[in-house]
JSON list of C-alpha atoms in Angstrom, two decimals:
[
{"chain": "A", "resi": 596, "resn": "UNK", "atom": "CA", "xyz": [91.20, 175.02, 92.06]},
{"chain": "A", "resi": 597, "resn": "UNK", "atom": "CA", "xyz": [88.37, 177.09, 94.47]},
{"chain": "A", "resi": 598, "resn": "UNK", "atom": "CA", "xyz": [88.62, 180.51, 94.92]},
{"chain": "A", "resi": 599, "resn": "UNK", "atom": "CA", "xyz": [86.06, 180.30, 97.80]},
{"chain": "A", "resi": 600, "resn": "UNK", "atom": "CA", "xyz": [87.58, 183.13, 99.73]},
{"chain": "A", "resi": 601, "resn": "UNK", "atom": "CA", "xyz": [86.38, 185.86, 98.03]},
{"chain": "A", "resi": 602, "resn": "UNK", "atom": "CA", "xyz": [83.02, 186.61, 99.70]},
{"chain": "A", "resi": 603, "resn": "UNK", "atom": "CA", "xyz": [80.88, 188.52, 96.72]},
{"chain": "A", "resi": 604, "resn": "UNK", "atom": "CA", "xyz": [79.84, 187.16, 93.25]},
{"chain": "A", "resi": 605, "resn": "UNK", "atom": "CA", "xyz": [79.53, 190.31, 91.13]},
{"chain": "A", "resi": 606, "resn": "UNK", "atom": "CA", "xyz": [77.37, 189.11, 87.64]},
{"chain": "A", "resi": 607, "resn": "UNK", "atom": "CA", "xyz": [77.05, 190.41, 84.46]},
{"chain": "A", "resi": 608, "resn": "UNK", "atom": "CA", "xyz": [73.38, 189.85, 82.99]},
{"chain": "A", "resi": 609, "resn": "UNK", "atom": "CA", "xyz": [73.78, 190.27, 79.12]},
{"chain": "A", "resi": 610, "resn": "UNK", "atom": "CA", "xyz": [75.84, 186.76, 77.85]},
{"chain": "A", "resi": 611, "resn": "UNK", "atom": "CA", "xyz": [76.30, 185.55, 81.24]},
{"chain": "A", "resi": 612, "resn": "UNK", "atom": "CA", "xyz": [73.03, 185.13, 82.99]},
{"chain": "A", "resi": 613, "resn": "UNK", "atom": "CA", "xyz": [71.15, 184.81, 79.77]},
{"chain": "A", "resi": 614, "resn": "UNK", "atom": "CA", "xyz": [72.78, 184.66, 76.52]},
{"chain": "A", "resi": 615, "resn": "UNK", "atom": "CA", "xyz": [70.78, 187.82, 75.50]},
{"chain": "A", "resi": 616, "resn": "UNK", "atom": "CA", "xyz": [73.84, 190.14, 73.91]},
{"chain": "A", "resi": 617, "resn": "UNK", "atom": "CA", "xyz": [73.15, 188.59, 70.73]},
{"chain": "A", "resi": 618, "resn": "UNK", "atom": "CA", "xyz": [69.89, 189.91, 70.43]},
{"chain": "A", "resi": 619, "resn": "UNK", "atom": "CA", "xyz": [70.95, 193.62, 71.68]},
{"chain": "A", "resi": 620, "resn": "UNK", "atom": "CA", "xyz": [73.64, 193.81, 69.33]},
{"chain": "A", "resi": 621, "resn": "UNK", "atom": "CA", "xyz": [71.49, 192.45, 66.31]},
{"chain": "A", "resi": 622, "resn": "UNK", "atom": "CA", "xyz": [69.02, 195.07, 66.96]},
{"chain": "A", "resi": 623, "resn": "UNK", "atom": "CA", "xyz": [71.85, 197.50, 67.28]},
{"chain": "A", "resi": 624, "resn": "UNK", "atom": "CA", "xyz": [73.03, 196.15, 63.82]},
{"chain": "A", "resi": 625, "resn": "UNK", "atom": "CA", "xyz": [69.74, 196.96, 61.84]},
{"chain": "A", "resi": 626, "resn": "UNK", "atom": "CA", "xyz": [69.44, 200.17, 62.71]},
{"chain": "A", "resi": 627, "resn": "UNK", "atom": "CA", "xyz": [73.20, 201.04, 61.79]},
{"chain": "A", "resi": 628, "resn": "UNK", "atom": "CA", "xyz": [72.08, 199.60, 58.30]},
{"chain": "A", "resi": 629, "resn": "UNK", "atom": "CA", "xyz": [68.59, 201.54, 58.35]},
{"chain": "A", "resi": 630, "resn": "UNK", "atom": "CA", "xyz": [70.19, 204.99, 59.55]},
{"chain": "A", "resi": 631, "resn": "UNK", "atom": "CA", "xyz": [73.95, 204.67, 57.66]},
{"chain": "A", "resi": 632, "resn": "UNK", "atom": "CA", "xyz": [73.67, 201.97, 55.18]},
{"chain": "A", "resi": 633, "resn": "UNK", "atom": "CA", "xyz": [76.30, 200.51, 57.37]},
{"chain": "A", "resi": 634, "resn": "UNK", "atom": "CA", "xyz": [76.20, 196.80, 56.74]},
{"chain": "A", "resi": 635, "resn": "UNK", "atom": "CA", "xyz": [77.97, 195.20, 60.18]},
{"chain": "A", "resi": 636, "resn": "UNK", "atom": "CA", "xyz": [77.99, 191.42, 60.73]},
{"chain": "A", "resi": 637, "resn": "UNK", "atom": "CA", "xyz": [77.08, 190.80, 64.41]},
{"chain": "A", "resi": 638, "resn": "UNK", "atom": "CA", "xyz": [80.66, 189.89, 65.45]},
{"chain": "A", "resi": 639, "resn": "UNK", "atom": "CA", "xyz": [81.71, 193.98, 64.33]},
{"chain": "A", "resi": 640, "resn": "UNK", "atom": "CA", "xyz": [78.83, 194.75, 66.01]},
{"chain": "A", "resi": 641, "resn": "UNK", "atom": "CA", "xyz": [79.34, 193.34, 69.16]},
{"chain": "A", "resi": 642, "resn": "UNK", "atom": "CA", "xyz": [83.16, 193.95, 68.95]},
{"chain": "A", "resi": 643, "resn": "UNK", "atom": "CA", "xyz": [82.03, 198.09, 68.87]},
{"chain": "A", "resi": 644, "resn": "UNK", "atom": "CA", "xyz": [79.65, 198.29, 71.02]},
{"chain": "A", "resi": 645, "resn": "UNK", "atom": "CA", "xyz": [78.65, 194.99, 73.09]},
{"chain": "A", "resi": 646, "resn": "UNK", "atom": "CA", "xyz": [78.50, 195.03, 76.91]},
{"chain": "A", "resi": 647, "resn": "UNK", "atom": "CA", "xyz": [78.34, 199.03, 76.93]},
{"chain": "A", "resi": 648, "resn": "UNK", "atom": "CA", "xyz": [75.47, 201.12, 79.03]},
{"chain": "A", "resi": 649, "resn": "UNK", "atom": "CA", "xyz": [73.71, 203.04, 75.88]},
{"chain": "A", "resi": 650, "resn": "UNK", "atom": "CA", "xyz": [75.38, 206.35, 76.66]},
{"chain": "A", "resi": 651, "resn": "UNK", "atom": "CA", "xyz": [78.79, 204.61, 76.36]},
{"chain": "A", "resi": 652, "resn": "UNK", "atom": "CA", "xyz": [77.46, 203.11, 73.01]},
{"chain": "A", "resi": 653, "resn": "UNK", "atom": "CA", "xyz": [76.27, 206.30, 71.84]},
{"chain": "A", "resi": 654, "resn": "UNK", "atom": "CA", "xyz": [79.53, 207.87, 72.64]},
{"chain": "A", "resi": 655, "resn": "UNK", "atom": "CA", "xyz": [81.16, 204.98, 70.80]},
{"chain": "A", "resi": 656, "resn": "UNK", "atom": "CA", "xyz": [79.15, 205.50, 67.70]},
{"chain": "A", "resi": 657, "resn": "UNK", "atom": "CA", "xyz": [79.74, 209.12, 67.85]},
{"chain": "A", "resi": 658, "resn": "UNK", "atom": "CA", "xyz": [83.59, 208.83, 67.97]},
{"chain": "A", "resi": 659, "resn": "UNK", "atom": "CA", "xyz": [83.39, 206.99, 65.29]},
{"chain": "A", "resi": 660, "resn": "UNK", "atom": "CA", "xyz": [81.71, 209.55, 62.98]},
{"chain": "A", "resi": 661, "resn": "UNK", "atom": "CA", "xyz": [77.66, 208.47, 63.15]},
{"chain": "A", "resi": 662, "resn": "UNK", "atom": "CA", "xyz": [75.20, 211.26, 63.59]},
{"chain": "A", "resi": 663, "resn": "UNK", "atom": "CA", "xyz": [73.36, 209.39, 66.58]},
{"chain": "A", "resi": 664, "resn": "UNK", "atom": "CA", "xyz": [71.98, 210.73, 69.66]},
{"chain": "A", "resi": 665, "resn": "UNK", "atom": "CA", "xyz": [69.56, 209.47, 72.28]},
{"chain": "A", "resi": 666, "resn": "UNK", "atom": "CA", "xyz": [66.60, 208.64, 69.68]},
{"chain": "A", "resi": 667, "resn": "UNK", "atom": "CA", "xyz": [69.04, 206.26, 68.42]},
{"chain": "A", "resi": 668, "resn": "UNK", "atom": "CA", "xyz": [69.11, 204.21, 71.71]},
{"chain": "A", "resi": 669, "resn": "UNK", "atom": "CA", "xyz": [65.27, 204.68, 72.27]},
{"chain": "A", "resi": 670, "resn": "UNK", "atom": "CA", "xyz": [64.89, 203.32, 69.08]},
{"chain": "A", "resi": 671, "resn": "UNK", "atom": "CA", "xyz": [67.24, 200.23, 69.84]},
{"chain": "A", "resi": 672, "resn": "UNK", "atom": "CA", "xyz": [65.40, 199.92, 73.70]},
{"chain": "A", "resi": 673, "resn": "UNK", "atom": "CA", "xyz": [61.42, 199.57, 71.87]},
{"chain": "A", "resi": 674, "resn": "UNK", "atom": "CA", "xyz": [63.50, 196.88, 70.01]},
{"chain": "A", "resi": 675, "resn": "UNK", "atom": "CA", "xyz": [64.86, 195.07, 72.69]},
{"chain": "A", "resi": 676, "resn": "UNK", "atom": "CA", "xyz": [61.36, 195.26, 74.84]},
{"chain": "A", "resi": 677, "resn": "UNK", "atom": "CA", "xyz": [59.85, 193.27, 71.41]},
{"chain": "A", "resi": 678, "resn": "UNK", "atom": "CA", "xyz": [62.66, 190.60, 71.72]},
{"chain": "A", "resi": 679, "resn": "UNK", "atom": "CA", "xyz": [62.16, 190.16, 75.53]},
{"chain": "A", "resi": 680, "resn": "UNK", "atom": "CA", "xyz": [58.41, 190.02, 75.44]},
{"chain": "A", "resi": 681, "resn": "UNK", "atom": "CA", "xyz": [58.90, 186.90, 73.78]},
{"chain": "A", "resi": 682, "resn": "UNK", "atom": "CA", "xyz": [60.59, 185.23, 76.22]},
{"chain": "A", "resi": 683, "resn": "UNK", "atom": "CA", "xyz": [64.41, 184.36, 77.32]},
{"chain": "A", "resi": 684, "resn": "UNK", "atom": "CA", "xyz": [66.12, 182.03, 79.02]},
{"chain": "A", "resi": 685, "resn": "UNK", "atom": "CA", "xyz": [68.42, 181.52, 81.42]},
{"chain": "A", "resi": 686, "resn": "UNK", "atom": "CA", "xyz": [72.00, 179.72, 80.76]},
{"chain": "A", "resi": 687, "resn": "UNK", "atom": "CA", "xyz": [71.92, 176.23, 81.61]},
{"chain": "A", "resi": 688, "resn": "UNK", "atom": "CA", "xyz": [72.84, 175.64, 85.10]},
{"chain": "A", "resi": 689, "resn": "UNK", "atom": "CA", "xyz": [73.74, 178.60, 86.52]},
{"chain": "A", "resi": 690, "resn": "UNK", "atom": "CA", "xyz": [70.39, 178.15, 89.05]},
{"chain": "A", "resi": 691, "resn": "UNK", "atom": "CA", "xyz": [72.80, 175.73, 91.27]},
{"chain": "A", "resi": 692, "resn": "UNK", "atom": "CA", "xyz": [75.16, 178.68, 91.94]},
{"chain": "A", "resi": 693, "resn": "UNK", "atom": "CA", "xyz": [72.31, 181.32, 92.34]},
{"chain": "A", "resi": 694, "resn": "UNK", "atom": "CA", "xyz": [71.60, 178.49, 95.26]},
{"chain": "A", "resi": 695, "resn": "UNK", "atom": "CA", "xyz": [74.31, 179.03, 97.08]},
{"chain": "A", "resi": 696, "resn": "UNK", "atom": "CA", "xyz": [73.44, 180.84, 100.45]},
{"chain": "A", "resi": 697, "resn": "UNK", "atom": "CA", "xyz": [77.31, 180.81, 102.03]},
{"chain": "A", "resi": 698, "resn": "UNK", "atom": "CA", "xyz": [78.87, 183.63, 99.11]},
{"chain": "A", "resi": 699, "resn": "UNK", "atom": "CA", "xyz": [76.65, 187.07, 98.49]},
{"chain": "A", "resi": 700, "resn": "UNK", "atom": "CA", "xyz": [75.78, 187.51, 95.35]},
{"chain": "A", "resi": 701, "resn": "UNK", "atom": "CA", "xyz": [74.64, 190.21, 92.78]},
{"chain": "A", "resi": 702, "resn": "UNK", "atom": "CA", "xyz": [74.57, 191.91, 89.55]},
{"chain": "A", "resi": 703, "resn": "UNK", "atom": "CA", "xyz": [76.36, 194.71, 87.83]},
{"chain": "A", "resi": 704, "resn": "UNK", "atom": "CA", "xyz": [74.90, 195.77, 84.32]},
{"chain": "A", "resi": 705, "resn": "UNK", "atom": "CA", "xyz": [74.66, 197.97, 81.51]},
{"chain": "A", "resi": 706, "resn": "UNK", "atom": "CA", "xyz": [70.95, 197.93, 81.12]},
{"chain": "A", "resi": 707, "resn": "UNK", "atom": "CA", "xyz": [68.41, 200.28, 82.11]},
{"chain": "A", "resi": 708, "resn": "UNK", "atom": "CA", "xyz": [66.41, 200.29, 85.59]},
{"chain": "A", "resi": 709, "resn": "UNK", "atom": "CA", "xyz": [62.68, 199.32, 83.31]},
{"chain": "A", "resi": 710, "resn": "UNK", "atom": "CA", "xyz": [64.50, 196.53, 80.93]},
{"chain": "A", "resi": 711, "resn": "UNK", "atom": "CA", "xyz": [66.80, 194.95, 83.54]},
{"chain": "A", "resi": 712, "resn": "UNK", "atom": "CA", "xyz": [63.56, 194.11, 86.31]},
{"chain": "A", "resi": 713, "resn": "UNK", "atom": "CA", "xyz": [62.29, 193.02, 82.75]},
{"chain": "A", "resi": 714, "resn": "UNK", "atom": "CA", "xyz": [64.71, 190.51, 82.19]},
{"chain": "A", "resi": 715, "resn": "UNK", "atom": "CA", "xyz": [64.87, 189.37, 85.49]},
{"chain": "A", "resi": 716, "resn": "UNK", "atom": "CA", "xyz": [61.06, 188.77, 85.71]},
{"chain": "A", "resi": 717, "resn": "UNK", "atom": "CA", "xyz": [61.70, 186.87, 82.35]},
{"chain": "A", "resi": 718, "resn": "UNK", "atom": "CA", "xyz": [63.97, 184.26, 83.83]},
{"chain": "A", "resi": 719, "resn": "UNK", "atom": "CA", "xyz": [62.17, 184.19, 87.08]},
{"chain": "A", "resi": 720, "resn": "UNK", "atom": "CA", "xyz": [65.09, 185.80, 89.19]},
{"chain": "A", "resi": 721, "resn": "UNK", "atom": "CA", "xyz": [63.85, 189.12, 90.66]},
{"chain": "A", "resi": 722, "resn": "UNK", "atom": "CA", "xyz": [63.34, 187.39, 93.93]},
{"chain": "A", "resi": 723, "resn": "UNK", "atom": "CA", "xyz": [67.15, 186.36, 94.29]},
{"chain": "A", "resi": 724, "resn": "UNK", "atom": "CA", "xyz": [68.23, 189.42, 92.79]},
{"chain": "A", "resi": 725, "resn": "UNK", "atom": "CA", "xyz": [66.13, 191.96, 94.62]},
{"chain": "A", "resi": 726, "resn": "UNK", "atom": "CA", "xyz": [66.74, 195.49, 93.82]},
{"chain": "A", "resi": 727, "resn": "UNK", "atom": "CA", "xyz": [68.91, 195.71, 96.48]},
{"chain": "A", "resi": 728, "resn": "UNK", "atom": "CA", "xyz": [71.42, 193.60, 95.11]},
{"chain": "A", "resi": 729, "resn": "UNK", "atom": "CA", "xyz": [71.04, 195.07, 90.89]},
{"chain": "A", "resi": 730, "resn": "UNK", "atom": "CA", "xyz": [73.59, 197.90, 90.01]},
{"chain": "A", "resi": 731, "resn": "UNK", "atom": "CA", "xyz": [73.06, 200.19, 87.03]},
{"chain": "A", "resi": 732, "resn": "UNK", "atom": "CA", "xyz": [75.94, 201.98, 85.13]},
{"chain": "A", "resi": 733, "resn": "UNK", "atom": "CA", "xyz": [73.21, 204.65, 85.05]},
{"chain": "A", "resi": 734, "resn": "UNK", "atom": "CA", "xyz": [74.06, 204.67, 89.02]},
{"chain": "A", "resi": 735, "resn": "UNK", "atom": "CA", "xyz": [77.61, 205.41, 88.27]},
{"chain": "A", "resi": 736, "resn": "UNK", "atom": "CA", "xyz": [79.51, 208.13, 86.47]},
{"chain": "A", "resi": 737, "resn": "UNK", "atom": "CA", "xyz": [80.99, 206.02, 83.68]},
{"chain": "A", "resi": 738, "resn": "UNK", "atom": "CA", "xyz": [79.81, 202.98, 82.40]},
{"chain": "A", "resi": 739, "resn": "UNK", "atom": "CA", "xyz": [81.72, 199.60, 81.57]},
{"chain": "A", "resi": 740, "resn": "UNK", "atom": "CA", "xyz": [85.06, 199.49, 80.81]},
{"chain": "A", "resi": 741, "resn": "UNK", "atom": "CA", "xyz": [85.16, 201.87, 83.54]},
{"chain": "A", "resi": 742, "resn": "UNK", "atom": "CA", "xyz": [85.61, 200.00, 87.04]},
{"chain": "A", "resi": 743, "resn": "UNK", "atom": "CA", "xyz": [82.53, 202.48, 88.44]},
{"chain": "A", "resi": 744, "resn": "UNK", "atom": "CA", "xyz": [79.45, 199.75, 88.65]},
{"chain": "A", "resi": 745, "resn": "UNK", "atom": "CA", "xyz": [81.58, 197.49, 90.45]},
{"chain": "A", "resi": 746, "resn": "UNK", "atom": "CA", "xyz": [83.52, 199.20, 92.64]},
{"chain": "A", "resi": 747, "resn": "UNK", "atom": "CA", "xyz": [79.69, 200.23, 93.97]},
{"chain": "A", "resi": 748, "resn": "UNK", "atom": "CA", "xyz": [78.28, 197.33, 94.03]},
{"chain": "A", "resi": 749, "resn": "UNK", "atom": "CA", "xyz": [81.28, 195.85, 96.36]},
{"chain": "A", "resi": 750, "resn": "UNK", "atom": "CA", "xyz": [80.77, 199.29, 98.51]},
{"chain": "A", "resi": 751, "resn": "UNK", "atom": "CA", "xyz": [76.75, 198.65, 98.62]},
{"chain": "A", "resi": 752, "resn": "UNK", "atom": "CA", "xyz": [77.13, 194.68, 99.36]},
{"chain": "A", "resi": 753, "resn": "UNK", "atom": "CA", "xyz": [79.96, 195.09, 101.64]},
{"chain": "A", "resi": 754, "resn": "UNK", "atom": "CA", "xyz": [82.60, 193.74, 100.58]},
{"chain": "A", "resi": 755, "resn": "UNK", "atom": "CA", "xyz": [86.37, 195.07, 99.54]},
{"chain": "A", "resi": 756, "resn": "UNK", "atom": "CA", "xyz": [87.45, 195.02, 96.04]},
{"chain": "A", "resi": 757, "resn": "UNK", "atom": "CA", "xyz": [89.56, 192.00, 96.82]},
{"chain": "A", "resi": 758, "resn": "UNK", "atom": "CA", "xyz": [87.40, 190.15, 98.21]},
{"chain": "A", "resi": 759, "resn": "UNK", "atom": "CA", "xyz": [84.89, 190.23, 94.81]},
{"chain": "A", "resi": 760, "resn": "UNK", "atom": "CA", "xyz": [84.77, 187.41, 91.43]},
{"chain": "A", "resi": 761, "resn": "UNK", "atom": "CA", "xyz": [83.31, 189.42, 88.59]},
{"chain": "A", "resi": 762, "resn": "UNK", "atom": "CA", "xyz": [81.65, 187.02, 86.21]},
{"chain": "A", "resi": 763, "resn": "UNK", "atom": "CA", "xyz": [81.84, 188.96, 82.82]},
{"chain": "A", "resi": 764, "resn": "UNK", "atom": "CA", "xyz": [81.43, 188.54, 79.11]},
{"chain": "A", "resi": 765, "resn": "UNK", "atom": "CA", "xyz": [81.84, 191.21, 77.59]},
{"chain": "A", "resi": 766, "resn": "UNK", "atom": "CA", "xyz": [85.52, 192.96, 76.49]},
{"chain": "A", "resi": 767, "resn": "UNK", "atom": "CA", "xyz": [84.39, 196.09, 77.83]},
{"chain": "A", "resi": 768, "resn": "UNK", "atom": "CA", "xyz": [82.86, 194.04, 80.98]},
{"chain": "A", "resi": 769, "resn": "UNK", "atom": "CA", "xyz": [86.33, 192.28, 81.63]},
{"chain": "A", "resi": 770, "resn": "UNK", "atom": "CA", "xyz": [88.00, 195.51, 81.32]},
{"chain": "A", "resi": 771, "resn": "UNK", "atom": "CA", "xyz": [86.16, 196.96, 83.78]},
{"chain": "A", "resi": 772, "resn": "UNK", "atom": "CA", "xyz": [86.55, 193.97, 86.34]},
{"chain": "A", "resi": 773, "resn": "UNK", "atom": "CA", "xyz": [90.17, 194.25, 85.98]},
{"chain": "A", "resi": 774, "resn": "UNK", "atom": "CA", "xyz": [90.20, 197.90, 86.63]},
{"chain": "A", "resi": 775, "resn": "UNK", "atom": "CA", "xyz": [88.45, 197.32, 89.76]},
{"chain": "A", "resi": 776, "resn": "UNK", "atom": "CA", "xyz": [91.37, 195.30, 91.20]},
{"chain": "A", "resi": 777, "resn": "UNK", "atom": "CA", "xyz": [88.68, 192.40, 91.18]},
{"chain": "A", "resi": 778, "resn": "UNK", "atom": "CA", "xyz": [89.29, 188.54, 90.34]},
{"chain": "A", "resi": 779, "resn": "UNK", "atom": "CA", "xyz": [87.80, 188.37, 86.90]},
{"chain": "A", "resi": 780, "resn": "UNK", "atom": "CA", "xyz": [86.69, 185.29, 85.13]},
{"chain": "A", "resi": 781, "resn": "UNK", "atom": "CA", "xyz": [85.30, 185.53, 81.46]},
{"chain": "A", "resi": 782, "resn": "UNK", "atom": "CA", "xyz": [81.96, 183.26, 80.46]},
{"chain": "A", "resi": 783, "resn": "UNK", "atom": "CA", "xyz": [82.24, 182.81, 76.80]},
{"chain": "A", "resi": 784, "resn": "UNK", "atom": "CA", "xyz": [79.54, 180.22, 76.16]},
{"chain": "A", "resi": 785, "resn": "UNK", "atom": "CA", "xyz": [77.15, 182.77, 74.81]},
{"chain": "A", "resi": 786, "resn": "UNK", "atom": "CA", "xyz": [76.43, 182.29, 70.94]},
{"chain": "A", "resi": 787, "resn": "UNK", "atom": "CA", "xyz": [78.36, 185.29, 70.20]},
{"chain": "A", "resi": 788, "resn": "UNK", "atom": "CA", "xyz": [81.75, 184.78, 72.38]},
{"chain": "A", "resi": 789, "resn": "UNK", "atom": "CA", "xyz": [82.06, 181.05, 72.13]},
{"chain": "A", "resi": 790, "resn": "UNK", "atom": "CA", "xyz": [85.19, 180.90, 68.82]},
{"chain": "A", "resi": 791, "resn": "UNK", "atom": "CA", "xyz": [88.53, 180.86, 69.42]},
{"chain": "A", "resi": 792, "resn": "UNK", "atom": "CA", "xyz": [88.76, 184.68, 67.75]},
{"chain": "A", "resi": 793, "resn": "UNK", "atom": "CA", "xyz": [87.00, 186.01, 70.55]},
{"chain": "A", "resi": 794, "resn": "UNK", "atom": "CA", "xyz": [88.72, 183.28, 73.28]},
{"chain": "A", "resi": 795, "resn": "UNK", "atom": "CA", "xyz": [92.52, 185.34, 71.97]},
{"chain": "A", "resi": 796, "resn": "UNK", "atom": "CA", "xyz": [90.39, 188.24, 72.79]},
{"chain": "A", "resi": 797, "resn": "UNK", "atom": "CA", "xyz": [89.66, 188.00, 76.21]},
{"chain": "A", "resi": 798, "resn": "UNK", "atom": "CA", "xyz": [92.90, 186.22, 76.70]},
{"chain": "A", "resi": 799, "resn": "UNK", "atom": "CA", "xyz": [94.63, 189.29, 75.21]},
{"chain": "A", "resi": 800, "resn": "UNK", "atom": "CA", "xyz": [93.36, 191.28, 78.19]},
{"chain": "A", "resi": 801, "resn": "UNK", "atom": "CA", "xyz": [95.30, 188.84, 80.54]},
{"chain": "A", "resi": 802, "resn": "UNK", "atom": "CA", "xyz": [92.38, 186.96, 81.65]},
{"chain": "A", "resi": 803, "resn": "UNK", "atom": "CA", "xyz": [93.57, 183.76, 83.04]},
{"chain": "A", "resi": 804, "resn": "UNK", "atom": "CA", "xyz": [90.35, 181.72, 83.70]},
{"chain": "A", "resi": 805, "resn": "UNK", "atom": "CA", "xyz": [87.88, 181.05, 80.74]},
{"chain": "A", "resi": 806, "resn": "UNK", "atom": "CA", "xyz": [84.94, 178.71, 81.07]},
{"chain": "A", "resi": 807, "resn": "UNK", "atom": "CA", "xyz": [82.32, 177.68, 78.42]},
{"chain": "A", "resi": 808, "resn": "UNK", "atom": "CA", "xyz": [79.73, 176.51, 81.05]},
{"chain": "A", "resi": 809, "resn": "UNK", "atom": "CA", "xyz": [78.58, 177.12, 84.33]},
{"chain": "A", "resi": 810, "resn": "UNK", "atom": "CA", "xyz": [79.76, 174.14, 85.49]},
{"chain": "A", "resi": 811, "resn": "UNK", "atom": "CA", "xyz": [82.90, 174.64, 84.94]},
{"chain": "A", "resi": 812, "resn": "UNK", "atom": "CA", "xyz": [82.53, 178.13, 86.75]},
{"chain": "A", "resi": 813, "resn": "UNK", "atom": "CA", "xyz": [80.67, 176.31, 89.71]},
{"chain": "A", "resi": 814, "resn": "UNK", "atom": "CA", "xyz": [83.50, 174.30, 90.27]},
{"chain": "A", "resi": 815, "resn": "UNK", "atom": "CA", "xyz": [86.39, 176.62, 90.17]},
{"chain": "A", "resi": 816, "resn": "UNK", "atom": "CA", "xyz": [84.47, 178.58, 92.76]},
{"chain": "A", "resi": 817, "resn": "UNK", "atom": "CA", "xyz": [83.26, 175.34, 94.94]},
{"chain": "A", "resi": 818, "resn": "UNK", "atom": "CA", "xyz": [85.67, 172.85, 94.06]}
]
């Protein structure tokens, strides 16, 4: 099956582009058991708060009863900045789609402006995905699940909501894809998403195409 009508690839960064959720969430997970004695696995963890911009996280934890506020995050970000310095890489073939000049193509994502061109500059991608072509949820005013970063990013590339393939991980990533009226596939190859728990999960949502690589994905899109 191809789907090559739709005329915009809108990506998610975080266990899509680079299976880097895992090491958000884990650094999310030592500080809940630093601050609250709060002893997560990763899989609670990520089930809480993964694929969230930090003031959705924040607003998450705070619902839920933890004393956190923005030190919290900045905390979590020094963290993450450690992890990335050392180096991250992207998912295996995924650079044959990124070579495709005949569909646009861009990214929607949680992460701040400084650690997004960060991880981009890490897997050698800024110059495909100029700054042009990166959304923020700090652009927008409500994060993931909220449709918000992608409904921009199809009004800033061009394109009409039905005319966009969200590639998405995360629960609260797929949510918002959905709510955006967009075709929305789920990537669950990352070490964190790839079970069958998680696979009900997304399925749950009424996500009808899953893939575990990016070959699978290039070919539903390309035949």
């Amino acid at each position: 099956m191809s789907i090559f009508s739709k005329k915009l690839i809108i990506w998610d960064f975080d266990g899509v582009i680079a299976d880097t959720e895992c090491l958000w969430m884990e650094n999310r997970r030592q500080l809940l058991k630093k601050y609250f004695n709060i002893d997560w696995d990763l899989k609670t963890t990520n089930k809480h708060l993964g694929g969230m911009h930090w003031t959705t996280r924040l607003q998450t934890l705070q619902k839920m009863g933890f004393d956190v506020d923005k030190k919290f995050e900045d905390e979590g970000t020094e963290l993450d900045l450690q992890v990335l310095s050392k180096g991250i890489s992207l998912t295996p073939n995924i650079e044959k789609i990124f070579a495709r000049t005949d569909i646009k193509q861009c990214i929607a994502t949680g992460g701040t402006k400084e650690k997004t061109q960060m991880k981009l500059k890490a897997v050698k991608i800024d110059k495909i995905f100029t700054p042009d072509r990166v959304f923020l949820s700090e652009m927008v005013a409500h994060g993931k699940p909220a449709p918000d970063i992608f409904l921009l990013a199809a009004e800033k590339m061009g394109e009409k909501p039905e005319n966009c393939l969200v590639i998405e991980d995360s629960i609260a990533g797929l949510k918002a894809g959905l709510a955006a009226k967009m075709e929305t596939i789920a990537y669950v190859g990352s070490q964190m998403n790839n079970n069958e728990e998680y696979i009900a999960q997304v399925k749950a949502l009424g996500i009808k195409h899953i893939f575990k690589t990016m070959d699978e994905i290039y070919h539903f899109i390309f035949g």
